[in-house]
Short mmCIF file of C-alpha atoms in Angstrom, two decimals:
data_model
loop_
_atom_site.label_atom_id
_atom_site.label_comp_id
_atom_site.label_asym_id
_atom_site.label_seq_id
_atom_site.Cartn_x
_atom_site.Cartn_y
_atom_site.Cartn_z
CA MET A 87 -49.82 -14.02 -6.16
CA LEU A 88 -47.84 -13.71 -2.95
CA ASP A 89 -49.26 -15.36 0.13
CA ASN A 90 -48.72 -13.27 3.26
CA THR A 91 -50.55 -15.62 5.61
CA HIS A 92 -47.39 -17.34 6.84
CA PRO A 93 -45.62 -15.38 9.57
CA VAL A 94 -42.15 -14.04 8.80
CA LEU A 95 -39.92 -12.39 11.36
CA THR A 96 -37.48 -9.76 10.11
CA GLU A 97 -34.38 -8.72 12.01
CA ASP A 98 -31.87 -6.01 11.13
CA VAL A 99 -28.33 -7.22 11.72
CA GLN A 100 -24.76 -6.04 11.38
CA PHE A 101 -21.86 -8.38 10.81
CA PRO A 102 -18.11 -8.00 10.25
CA SER A 103 -16.46 -8.20 6.86
CA GLY A 104 -12.74 -7.64 7.16
CA SER A 105 -12.29 -4.12 8.49
CA ALA A 106 -15.90 -3.17 7.67
CA MET A 107 -19.30 -3.78 9.22
CA LEU A 108 -22.08 -4.67 6.82
CA SER A 109 -25.76 -3.96 7.30
CA GLY A 110 -28.20 -6.76 6.59
CA ARG A 111 -31.75 -7.89 7.15
CA LEU A 112 -32.75 -11.42 8.10
CA TYR A 113 -36.06 -12.94 7.01
CA LEU A 114 -36.94 -15.83 9.29
CA PRO A 115 -39.67 -18.46 8.80
CA ALA A 116 -41.92 -19.65 11.60
CA LEU A 117 -40.05 -22.97 11.97
CA PRO A 118 -36.29 -23.60 12.15
CA PRO A 119 -35.05 -23.62 8.54
CA LYS A 120 -33.40 -26.57 6.86
CA THR A 121 -32.06 -24.28 4.14
CA VAL A 122 -30.74 -20.73 4.41
CA VAL A 123 -30.10 -18.29 1.57
CA VAL A 124 -27.80 -15.32 1.13
CA ILE A 125 -28.79 -12.92 -1.64
CA HIS A 126 -25.79 -11.18 -3.21
CA ALA A 127 -27.08 -8.07 -4.94
CA ALA A 128 -26.44 -6.63 -8.37
CA THR A 129 -24.24 -3.56 -8.68
CA GLY A 130 -26.01 -0.48 -7.40
CA VAL A 131 -29.09 -2.42 -6.26
CA PRO A 132 -29.87 -1.96 -2.54
CA ARG A 133 -30.74 -4.87 -0.29
CA ASP A 134 -34.34 -3.71 0.14
CA TYR A 135 -35.06 -4.32 -3.53
CA TYR A 136 -34.97 -8.04 -2.74
CA GLN A 137 -37.33 -7.83 0.24
CA HIS A 138 -40.36 -9.38 -1.46
CA PHE A 139 -38.36 -12.28 -2.83
CA ALA A 140 -36.70 -12.82 0.57
CA HIS A 141 -40.10 -12.70 2.29
CA TRP A 142 -41.41 -15.28 -0.19
CA LEU A 143 -38.48 -17.59 0.51
CA ALA A 144 -39.20 -17.41 4.24
CA ALA A 145 -43.00 -17.54 4.08
CA GLU A 146 -43.57 -20.01 1.26
CA GLN A 147 -40.37 -22.07 1.21
CA GLY A 148 -39.47 -22.08 4.90
CA MET A 149 -35.99 -20.74 4.17
CA ALA A 150 -34.17 -18.15 6.23
CA CYS A 151 -32.80 -15.40 4.01
CA LEU A 152 -30.18 -12.68 4.45
CA THR A 153 -30.13 -9.57 2.30
CA TYR A 154 -27.32 -7.06 2.81
CA ASP A 155 -25.51 -4.11 1.28
CA TYR A 156 -21.88 -4.26 0.23
CA ARG A 157 -19.39 -2.03 2.03
CA ASP A 158 -19.63 1.70 1.35
CA PHE A 159 -23.03 1.28 -0.28
CA GLY A 160 -26.62 1.62 0.90
CA HIS A 161 -27.15 0.88 4.58
CA SER A 162 -23.50 -0.21 4.89
CA LEU A 163 -22.19 3.25 3.98
CA THR A 164 -20.78 4.97 7.07
CA GLY A 165 -18.65 7.79 5.67
CA ARG A 166 -18.42 9.96 2.59
CA LEU A 167 -18.42 8.22 -0.77
CA GLN A 168 -15.67 10.58 -1.88
CA ASP A 169 -13.37 9.02 0.73
CA SER A 170 -14.09 5.39 -0.12
CA GLN A 171 -11.24 3.18 -1.31
CA VAL A 172 -13.48 0.15 -1.85
CA THR A 173 -13.31 -1.84 -5.08
CA MET A 174 -15.69 -4.29 -6.68
CA ALA A 175 -13.15 -7.02 -5.91
CA ASP A 176 -13.55 -6.19 -2.20
CA TRP A 177 -17.26 -6.86 -2.53
CA ALA A 178 -16.58 -10.22 -4.18
CA LEU A 179 -13.64 -11.56 -2.22
CA ILE A 180 -14.42 -10.18 1.25
CA ASP A 181 -18.08 -9.15 1.61
CA MET A 182 -19.77 -12.09 -0.12
CA PRO A 183 -17.90 -14.74 1.91
CA ALA A 184 -18.51 -12.70 5.09
CA ALA A 185 -22.27 -12.78 4.52
CA ARG A 186 -22.19 -16.54 4.10
CA ALA A 187 -20.01 -16.90 7.19
CA GLU A 188 -22.65 -15.00 9.17
CA MET A 189 -25.35 -17.42 8.05
CA ARG A 190 -23.17 -20.44 8.82
CA LYS A 191 -22.64 -19.06 12.30
CA ARG A 192 -26.36 -18.53 12.85
CA PHE A 193 -27.53 -21.75 11.17
CA PRO A 194 -24.66 -24.25 11.35
CA ASP A 195 -26.85 -27.28 10.60
CA ALA A 196 -28.73 -25.85 7.60
CA GLU A 197 -27.93 -26.15 3.91
CA GLN A 198 -26.20 -22.99 2.72
CA TRP A 199 -27.43 -21.51 -0.56
CA SER A 200 -26.16 -18.44 -2.38
CA ILE A 201 -28.29 -16.56 -4.89
CA GLY A 202 -26.21 -14.07 -6.83
CA HIS A 203 -27.81 -11.40 -8.99
CA SER A 204 -25.55 -10.06 -11.76
CA VAL A 205 -22.21 -9.25 -10.07
CA GLY A 206 -23.38 -11.33 -7.11
CA GLY A 207 -22.99 -14.47 -9.22
CA MET A 208 -20.48 -13.22 -11.77
CA LEU A 209 -17.66 -13.42 -9.25
CA GLY A 210 -18.67 -16.78 -7.83
CA PRO A 211 -15.79 -18.68 -9.44
CA VAL A 212 -13.25 -16.70 -7.40
CA GLN A 213 -14.93 -17.12 -4.02
CA PRO A 214 -12.64 -18.46 -1.27
CA ASP A 215 -15.30 -20.51 0.53
CA ILE A 216 -16.63 -22.66 -2.31
CA ALA A 217 -16.42 -25.89 -0.32
CA GLN A 218 -18.81 -24.44 2.27
CA ILE A 219 -21.53 -23.55 -0.26
CA ASP A 220 -24.20 -26.21 -0.81
CA ARG A 221 -25.81 -24.58 -3.85
CA MET A 222 -25.06 -21.55 -6.03
CA ILE A 223 -27.75 -19.91 -8.16
CA CYS A 224 -26.64 -17.18 -10.56
CA VAL A 225 -29.37 -14.94 -11.98
CA CYS A 226 -28.49 -12.69 -14.93
CA SER A 227 -24.79 -13.13 -14.14
CA GLY A 228 -22.23 -13.23 -16.91
CA LEU A 229 -18.78 -12.29 -18.15
CA VAL A 230 -20.29 -9.38 -20.02
CA THR A 231 -18.34 -6.97 -22.17
CA LEU A 232 -19.40 -3.97 -24.20
CA SER A 233 -19.55 -5.92 -27.46
CA ASP A 234 -22.21 -8.26 -26.02
CA HIS A 235 -24.95 -5.64 -25.77
CA PRO A 236 -27.55 -5.30 -28.53
CA TRP A 237 -28.34 -1.96 -30.08
CA PRO A 238 -29.50 0.58 -28.97
CA TYR A 239 -28.47 -0.40 -25.44
CA LYS A 240 -24.87 -0.72 -26.62
CA ALA A 241 -24.84 3.02 -27.34
CA LEU A 242 -26.08 3.83 -23.84
CA ALA A 243 -23.49 1.52 -22.28
CA GLY A 244 -20.79 3.16 -24.38
CA LEU A 245 -21.77 6.56 -23.04
CA PHE A 246 -21.73 5.23 -19.49
CA TRP A 247 -18.20 3.91 -19.89
CA TYR A 248 -16.68 6.47 -22.28
CA GLY A 249 -18.98 9.49 -22.30
CA HIS A 250 -20.15 11.81 -19.55
CA ALA A 251 -20.07 9.32 -16.64
CA PRO A 252 -16.27 8.98 -16.27
CA LEU A 253 -15.89 12.75 -16.50
CA VAL A 254 -18.43 13.21 -13.72
CA VAL A 255 -16.76 10.54 -11.55
CA LYS A 256 -13.41 12.31 -11.90
CA ALA A 257 -14.96 15.64 -10.96
CA ALA A 258 -17.14 14.43 -8.09
CA GLY A 259 -14.88 11.75 -6.63
CA TYR A 260 -17.67 9.15 -6.80
CA LEU A 261 -20.37 8.00 -9.21
CA PRO A 262 -23.47 10.17 -8.62
CA GLY A 263 -25.79 7.55 -10.01
CA ARG A 264 -28.98 9.23 -8.93
CA ALA A 265 -28.08 12.44 -10.72
CA LEU A 266 -27.02 10.56 -13.85
CA GLY A 267 -30.16 8.43 -13.90
CA PHE A 268 -28.29 5.25 -12.99
CA GLY A 269 -30.24 4.90 -9.76
CA ALA A 270 -27.53 4.58 -7.09
CA ASP A 271 -24.39 6.37 -5.98
CA LEU A 272 -21.23 4.27 -5.96
CA PRO A 273 -17.60 4.64 -4.81
CA ALA A 274 -15.26 5.83 -7.55
CA ARG A 275 -12.98 2.78 -7.42
CA VAL A 276 -16.00 0.49 -7.78
CA TYR A 277 -16.98 2.38 -10.93
CA TRP A 278 -13.46 2.32 -12.42
CA GLN A 279 -13.00 -1.40 -11.83
CA TRP A 280 -16.50 -2.12 -13.12
CA ARG A 281 -15.70 -0.04 -16.24
CA LYS A 282 -12.39 -1.84 -16.75
CA TRP A 283 -14.01 -5.26 -16.57
CA CYS A 284 -17.02 -4.47 -18.75
CA THR A 285 -14.87 -3.01 -21.52
CA ALA A 286 -12.29 -5.83 -21.53
CA PRO A 287 -12.64 -8.88 -23.83
CA THR A 288 -12.49 -11.30 -20.88
CA ASN A 289 -14.03 -9.13 -18.17
CA TYR A 290 -12.36 -9.64 -14.76
CA LEU A 291 -10.13 -12.58 -15.69
CA PRO A 292 -6.95 -10.52 -16.25
CA ASP A 293 -7.34 -9.04 -12.74
CA LEU A 294 -8.70 -11.95 -10.74
CA GLY A 295 -8.10 -14.96 -12.94
CA LYS A 296 -4.98 -15.86 -10.99
CA THR A 297 -7.24 -16.95 -8.13
CA LEU A 298 -9.19 -19.39 -10.29
CA PRO A 299 -6.80 -22.34 -9.80
CA GLU A 300 -7.75 -22.20 -6.13
CA ALA A 301 -11.45 -22.19 -6.95
CA HIS A 302 -12.14 -25.73 -8.08
CA TRP A 303 -15.86 -25.58 -8.76
CA ALA A 304 -15.67 -28.57 -11.05
CA GLY A 305 -13.96 -30.63 -8.35
CA GLN A 306 -16.17 -29.60 -5.44
CA ASP A 307 -19.45 -31.12 -6.67
CA VAL A 308 -21.27 -27.91 -5.70
CA PRO A 309 -24.51 -27.55 -7.70
CA VAL A 310 -24.47 -24.38 -9.80
CA ASP A 311 -27.40 -23.01 -11.80
CA LEU A 312 -27.03 -20.13 -14.25
CA ILE A 313 -30.28 -18.49 -15.30
CA ALA A 314 -30.51 -16.09 -18.24
CA PHE A 315 -33.43 -14.17 -19.73
CA ASP A 316 -33.74 -13.72 -23.46
CA ASP A 317 -34.75 -10.06 -23.06
CA ASP A 318 -31.77 -9.13 -20.84
CA GLN A 319 -29.84 -6.45 -22.73
CA VAL A 320 -27.43 -5.76 -19.86
CA VAL A 321 -26.10 -9.32 -19.52
CA PRO A 322 -27.30 -11.23 -22.59
CA PRO A 323 -27.42 -15.04 -22.54
CA LYS A 324 -24.14 -15.45 -24.44
CA ALA A 325 -22.33 -13.64 -21.60
CA VAL A 326 -24.06 -15.90 -19.06
CA TRP A 327 -22.93 -19.04 -20.88
CA ARG A 328 -19.38 -17.67 -20.96
CA LEU A 329 -19.50 -17.52 -17.18
CA ALA A 330 -20.96 -21.02 -17.07
CA GLU A 331 -17.75 -22.31 -18.61
CA LEU A 332 -15.81 -20.98 -15.59
CA TYR A 333 -18.15 -22.82 -13.25
CA GLY A 334 -17.26 -26.07 -14.97
CA PRO A 335 -18.92 -28.74 -17.11
CA ASN A 336 -21.57 -29.58 -14.51
CA ALA A 337 -22.98 -26.05 -14.35
CA ARG A 338 -26.66 -26.12 -15.30
CA ARG A 339 -27.92 -23.51 -17.76
CA ARG A 340 -31.47 -22.18 -18.05
CA LEU A 341 -32.77 -19.74 -20.62
CA LEU A 342 -36.11 -18.20 -19.70
CA SER A 343 -38.40 -15.79 -21.49
CA PRO A 344 -41.03 -13.33 -20.21
CA SER A 345 -43.58 -15.14 -22.38
CA ASP A 346 -43.00 -18.28 -20.29
CA PHE A 347 -44.70 -16.45 -17.41
CA GLY A 348 -47.23 -14.33 -19.25
CA VAL A 349 -45.42 -11.03 -18.68
CA LYS A 350 -44.18 -8.44 -21.17
CA GLU A 351 -40.65 -7.99 -19.89
CA ILE A 352 -38.24 -9.12 -17.21
CA GLY A 353 -34.87 -7.89 -18.41
CA HIS A 354 -31.87 -7.63 -16.13
CA ILE A 355 -33.33 -6.23 -12.92
CA GLY A 356 -37.00 -7.13 -13.09
CA VAL A 357 -36.77 -10.78 -12.09
CA PHE A 358 -36.82 -9.89 -8.38
CA ALA A 359 -39.61 -7.33 -8.71
CA ARG A 360 -42.83 -8.29 -6.98
CA ARG A 361 -44.76 -8.09 -10.25
CA ASN A 362 -42.67 -11.00 -11.55
CA ALA A 363 -43.23 -13.32 -8.59
CA ALA A 364 -44.42 -16.02 -10.99
CA VAL A 365 -40.77 -16.48 -12.01
CA TRP A 366 -39.45 -17.15 -8.50
CA PRO A 367 -40.24 -20.87 -8.20
CA GLN A 368 -38.18 -21.42 -11.35
CA LEU A 369 -35.16 -19.72 -9.79
CA ILE A 370 -34.89 -22.27 -7.00
CA ALA A 371 -36.26 -25.35 -8.80
CA GLN A 372 -33.97 -28.36 -8.50
CA ASP A 373 -35.67 -30.82 -10.84
CA HIS A 374 -35.28 -29.03 -14.16
CA VAL A 375 -33.29 -30.26 -17.15
CA ALA A 376 -30.34 -28.04 -17.99
CA ASP A 377 -30.52 -26.18 -21.30
CA LYS A 378 -27.71 -26.91 -23.71
#
C-alpha cells in the first residue's frame, strides 16, 4: 500500500533538448535528495502514467524524480503531428541525455539514476553521456523483434507492422493510436523507425550500432540492471537478455513473475501501475543476486 503521509512537492518544468523544449514534472522529497531519478518512458506512454511510481520514489525513498514527454509527444507536443520530423533515434540520442542534463544541473551533488521503461532502456547502450550516469535500470527493455512474440500476440504485432496500421499512417501522416486502439498518437517517422527496428533480426543495431564503440558500458563500471517479467508478451525475457549482452558482462539480470507478488498479471506496461506497487522496491533494490 502506498503511504501518502510524507510530503512531496511537484513542479512542472520545461527544459531544452536540442532545438526542442520538453515538458516535465519534478517530484521532490521533503529533504534534499542524495539520489535523483529520471524516468524514460515507453513508446506511446505519457509521463503522467509514471506519477504514482515517481511520487513513491520521492515520498518513501527520498529521491527526486523527473518524468517527461519526448519531443512531439504528450505535453511536449507543440505543433501538428502531421508536420513532425522527429524519429525514435531523436528521443534516444537527444531527449534522454537532455533530461539527465537537467537533473545534473538542478542536483549537481546527487547520484544520477536512470530508469528506462521499454524503449527508455532499450537505447541505453547508445547514450552519449554514459560516464555521467551512476546507475541504469532497464524495465521490460529488450532488442525485441517480431519473431520473439508468443502467439497469439505475434499475430496482433504482425497486423500492427504489416496490416492496417501502416496504411493508416500513410493516409493520415501520423499514427492515430487512439483511433486504432494503441492508446497514443505518434509522429509518422517514429512509427516507421519503430516498425523497422521491431521487424529486423537485430533491431536498431544496423541503424545505430555504429555508435556503440563510443558507448563503453563495460569499461565505465556503471551499474546496469535489466528486469524482465515472465508474462511480458511485448518484450519477452529472451529479448531482454539480448539487450543485456550489449550492456556488457557485468549487467545484472532479473526475471520476475506476477506470482512473486501475489498478482495475476504485470505484463509489459503494468509494472508502473499503482495496483502493482508491491513490485517497485524490487526495481530499485541493490542487494539482489543477478539471475543467470
